[in-house]
PDB file of N, CA and C in Angstrom:
ATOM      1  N   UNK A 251     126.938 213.248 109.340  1.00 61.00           N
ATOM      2  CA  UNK A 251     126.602 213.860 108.077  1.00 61.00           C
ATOM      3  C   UNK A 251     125.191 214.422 108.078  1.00 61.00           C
ATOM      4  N   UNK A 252     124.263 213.755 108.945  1.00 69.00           N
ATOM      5  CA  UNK A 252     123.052 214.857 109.087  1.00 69.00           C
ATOM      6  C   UNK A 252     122.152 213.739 108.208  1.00 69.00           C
ATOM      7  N   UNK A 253     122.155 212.476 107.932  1.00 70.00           N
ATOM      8  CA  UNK A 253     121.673 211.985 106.781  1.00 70.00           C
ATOM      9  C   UNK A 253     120.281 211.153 107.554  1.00 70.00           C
ATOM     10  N   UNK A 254     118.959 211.241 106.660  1.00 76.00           N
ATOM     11  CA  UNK A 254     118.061 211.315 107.698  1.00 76.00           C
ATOM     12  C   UNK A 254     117.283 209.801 107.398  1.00 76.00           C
ATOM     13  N   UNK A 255     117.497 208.885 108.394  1.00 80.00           N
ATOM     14  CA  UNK A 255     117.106 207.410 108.083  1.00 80.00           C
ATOM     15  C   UNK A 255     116.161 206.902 107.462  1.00 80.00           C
ATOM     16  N   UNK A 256     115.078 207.928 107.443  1.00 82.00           N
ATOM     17  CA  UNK A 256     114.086 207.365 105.981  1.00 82.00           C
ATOM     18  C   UNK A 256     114.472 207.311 104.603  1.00 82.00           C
ATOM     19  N   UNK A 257     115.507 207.985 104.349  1.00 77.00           N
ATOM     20  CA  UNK A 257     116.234 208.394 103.088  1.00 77.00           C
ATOM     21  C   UNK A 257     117.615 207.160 103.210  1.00 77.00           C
ATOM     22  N   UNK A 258     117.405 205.913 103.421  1.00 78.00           N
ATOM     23  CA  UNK A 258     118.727 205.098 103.759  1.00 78.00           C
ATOM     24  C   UNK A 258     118.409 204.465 102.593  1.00 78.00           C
ATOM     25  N   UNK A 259     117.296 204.220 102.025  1.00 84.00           N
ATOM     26  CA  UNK A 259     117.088 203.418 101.053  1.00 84.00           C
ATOM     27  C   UNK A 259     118.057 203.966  99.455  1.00 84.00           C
ATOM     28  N   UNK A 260     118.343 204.859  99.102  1.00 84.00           N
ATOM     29  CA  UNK A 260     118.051 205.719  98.500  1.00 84.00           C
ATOM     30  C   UNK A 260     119.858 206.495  98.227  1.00 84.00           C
ATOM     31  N   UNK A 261     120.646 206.003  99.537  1.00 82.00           N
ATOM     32  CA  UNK A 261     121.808 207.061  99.784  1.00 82.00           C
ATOM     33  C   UNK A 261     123.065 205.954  98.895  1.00 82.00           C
ATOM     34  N   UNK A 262     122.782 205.357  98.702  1.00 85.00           N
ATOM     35  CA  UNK A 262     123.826 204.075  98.308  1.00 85.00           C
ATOM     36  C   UNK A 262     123.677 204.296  96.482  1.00 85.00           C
ATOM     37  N   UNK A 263     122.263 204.442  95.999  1.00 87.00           N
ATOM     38  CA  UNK A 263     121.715 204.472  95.017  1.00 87.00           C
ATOM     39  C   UNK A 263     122.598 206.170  94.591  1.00 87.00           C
ATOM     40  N   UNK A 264     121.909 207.296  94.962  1.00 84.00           N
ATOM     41  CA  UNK A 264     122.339 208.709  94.736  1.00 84.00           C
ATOM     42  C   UNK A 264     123.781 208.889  94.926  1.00 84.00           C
ATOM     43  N   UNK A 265     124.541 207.853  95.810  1.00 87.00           N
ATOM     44  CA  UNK A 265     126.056 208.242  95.738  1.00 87.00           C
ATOM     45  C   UNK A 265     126.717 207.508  94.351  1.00 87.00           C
ATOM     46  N   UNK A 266     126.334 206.631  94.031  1.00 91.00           N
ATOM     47  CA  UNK A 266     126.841 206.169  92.788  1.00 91.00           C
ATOM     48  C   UNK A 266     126.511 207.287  91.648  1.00 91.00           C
ATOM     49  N   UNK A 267     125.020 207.747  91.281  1.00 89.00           N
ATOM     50  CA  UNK A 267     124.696 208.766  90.441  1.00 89.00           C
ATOM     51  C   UNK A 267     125.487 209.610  90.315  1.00 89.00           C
ATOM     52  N   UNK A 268     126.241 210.155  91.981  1.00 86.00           N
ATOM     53  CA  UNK A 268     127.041 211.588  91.867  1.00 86.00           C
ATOM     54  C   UNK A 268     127.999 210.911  91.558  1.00 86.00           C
ATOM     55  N   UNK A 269     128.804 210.308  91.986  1.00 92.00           N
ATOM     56  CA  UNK A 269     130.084 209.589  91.406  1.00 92.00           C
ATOM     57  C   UNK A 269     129.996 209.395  89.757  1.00 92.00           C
ATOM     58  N   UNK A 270     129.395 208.645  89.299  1.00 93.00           N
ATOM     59  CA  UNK A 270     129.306 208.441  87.846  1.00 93.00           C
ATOM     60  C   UNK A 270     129.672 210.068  87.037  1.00 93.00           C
ATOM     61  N   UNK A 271     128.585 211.046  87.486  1.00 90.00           N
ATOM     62  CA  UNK A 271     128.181 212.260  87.349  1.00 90.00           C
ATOM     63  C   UNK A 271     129.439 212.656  87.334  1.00 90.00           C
ATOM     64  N   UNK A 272     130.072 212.588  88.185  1.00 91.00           N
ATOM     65  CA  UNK A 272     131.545 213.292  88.511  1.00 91.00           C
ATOM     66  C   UNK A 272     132.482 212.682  87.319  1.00 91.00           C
ATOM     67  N   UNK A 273     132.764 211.892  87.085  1.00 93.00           N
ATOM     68  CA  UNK A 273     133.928 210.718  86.625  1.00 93.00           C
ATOM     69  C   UNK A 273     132.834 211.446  85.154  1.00 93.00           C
ATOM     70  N   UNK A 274     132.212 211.214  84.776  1.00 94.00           N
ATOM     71  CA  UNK A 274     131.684 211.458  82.877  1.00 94.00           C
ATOM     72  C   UNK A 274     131.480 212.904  83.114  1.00 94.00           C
ATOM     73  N   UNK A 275     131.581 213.879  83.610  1.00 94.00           N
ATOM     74  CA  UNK A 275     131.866 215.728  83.604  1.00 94.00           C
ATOM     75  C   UNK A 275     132.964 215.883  83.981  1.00 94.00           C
ATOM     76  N   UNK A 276     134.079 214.990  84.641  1.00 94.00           N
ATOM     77  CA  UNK A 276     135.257 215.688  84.607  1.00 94.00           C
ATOM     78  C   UNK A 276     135.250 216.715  85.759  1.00 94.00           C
ATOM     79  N   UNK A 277     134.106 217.102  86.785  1.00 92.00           N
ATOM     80  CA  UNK A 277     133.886 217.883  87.567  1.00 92.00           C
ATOM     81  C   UNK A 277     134.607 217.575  88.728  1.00 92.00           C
ATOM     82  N   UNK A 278     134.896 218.352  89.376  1.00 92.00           N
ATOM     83  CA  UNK A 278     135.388 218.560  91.465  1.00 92.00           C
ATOM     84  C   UNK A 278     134.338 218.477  91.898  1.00 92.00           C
ATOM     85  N   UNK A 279     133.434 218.947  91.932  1.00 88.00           N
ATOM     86  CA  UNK A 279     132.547 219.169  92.254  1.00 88.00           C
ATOM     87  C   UNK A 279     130.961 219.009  91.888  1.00 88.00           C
ATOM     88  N   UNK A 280     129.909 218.989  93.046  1.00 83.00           N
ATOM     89  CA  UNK A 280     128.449 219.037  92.495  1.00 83.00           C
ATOM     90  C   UNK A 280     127.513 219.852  94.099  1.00 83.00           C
ATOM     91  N   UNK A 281     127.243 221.041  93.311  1.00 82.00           N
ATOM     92  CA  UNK A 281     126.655 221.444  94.181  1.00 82.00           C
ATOM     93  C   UNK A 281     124.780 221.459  94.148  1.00 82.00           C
ATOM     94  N   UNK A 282     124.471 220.508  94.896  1.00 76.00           N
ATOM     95  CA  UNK A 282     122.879 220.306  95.567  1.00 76.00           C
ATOM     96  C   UNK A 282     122.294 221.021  96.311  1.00 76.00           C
ATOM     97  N   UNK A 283     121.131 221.475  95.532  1.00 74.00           N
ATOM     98  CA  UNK A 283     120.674 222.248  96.481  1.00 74.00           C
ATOM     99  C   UNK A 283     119.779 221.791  97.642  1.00 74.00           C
ATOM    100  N   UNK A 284     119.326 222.321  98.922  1.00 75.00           N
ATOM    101  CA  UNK A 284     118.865 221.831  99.898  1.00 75.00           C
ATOM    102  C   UNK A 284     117.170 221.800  99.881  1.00 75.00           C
ATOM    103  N   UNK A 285     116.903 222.668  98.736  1.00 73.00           N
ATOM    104  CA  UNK A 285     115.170 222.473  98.178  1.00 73.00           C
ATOM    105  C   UNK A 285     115.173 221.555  97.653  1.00 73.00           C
ATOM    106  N   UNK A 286     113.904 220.537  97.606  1.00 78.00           N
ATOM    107  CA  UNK A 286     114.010 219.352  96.257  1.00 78.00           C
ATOM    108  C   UNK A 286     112.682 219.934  95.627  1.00 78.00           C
ATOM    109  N   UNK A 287     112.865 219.003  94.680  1.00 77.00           N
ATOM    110  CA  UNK A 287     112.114 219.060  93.176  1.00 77.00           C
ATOM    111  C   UNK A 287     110.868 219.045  94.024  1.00 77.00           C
ATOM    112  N   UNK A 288     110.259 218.464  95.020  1.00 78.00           N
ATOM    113  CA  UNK A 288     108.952 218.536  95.374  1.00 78.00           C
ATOM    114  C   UNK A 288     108.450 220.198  96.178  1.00 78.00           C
ATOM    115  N   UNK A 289     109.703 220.435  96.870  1.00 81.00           N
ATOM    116  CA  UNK A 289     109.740 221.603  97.536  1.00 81.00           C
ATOM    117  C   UNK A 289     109.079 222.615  96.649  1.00 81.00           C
ATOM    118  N   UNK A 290     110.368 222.867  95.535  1.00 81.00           N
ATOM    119  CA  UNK A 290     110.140 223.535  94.121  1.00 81.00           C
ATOM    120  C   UNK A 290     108.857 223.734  93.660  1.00 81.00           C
ATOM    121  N   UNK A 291     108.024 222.314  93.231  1.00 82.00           N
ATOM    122  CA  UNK A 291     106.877 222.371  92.742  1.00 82.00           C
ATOM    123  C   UNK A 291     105.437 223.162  93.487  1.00 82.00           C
ATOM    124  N   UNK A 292     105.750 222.528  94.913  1.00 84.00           N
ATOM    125  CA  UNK A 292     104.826 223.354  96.345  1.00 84.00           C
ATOM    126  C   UNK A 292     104.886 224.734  96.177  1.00 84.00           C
ATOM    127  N   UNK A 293     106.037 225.404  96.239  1.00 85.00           N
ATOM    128  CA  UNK A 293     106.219 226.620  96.349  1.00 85.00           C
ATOM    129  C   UNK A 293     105.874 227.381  95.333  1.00 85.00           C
ATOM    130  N   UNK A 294     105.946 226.460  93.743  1.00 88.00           N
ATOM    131  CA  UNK A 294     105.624 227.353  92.658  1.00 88.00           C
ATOM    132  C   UNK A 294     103.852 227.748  92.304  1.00 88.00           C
ATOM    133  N   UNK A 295     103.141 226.217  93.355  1.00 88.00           N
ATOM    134  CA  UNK A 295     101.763 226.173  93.395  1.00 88.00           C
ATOM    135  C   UNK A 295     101.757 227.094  94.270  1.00 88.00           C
ATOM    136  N   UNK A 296     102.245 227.332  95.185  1.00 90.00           N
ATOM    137  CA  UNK A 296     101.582 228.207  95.959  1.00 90.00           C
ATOM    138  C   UNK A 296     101.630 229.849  95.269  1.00 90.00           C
ATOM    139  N   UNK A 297     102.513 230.085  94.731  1.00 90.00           N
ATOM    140  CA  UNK A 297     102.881 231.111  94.489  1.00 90.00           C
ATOM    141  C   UNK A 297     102.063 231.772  93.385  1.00 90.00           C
ATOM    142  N   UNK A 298     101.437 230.912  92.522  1.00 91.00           N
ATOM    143  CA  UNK A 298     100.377 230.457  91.325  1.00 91.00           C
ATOM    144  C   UNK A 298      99.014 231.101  92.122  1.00 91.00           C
ATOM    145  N   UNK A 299      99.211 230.284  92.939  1.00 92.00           N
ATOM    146  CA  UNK A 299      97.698 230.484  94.101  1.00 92.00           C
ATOM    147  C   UNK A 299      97.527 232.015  94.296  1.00 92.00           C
ATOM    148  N   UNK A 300      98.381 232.584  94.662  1.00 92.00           N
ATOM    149  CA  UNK A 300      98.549 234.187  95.148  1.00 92.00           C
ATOM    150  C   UNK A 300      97.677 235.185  94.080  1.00 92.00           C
ATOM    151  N   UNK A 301      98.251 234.404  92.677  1.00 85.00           N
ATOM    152  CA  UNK A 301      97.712 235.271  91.355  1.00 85.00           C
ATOM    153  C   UNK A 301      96.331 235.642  91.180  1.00 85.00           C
TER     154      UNK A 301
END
């Protein structure tokens, strides 16, 4: 699955979230994106920076 062993703490915890998530939306699906929220924030500072 590509799943990266510093993040083991963490994968047991987030699969229940999506499960729950799934089962109370009624959804097939959940699509994640491969940026995270920290990525996001970096990129928006940087981009700030440029101005």
């Amino acid at each position: 699955m590509g799943l990266n062993p510093d993040r083991s703490d963490v994968i047991v915890l987030a699969s229940e979230i999506f499960l729950k998530t799934l089962s109370w939306s009624g959804a097939k699906v959940i699509y994640v994106p491969k940026m995270g929220l920290a990525d996001g924030m970096i990129r928006e500072l940087y981009y700030e920076s440029l101005q």
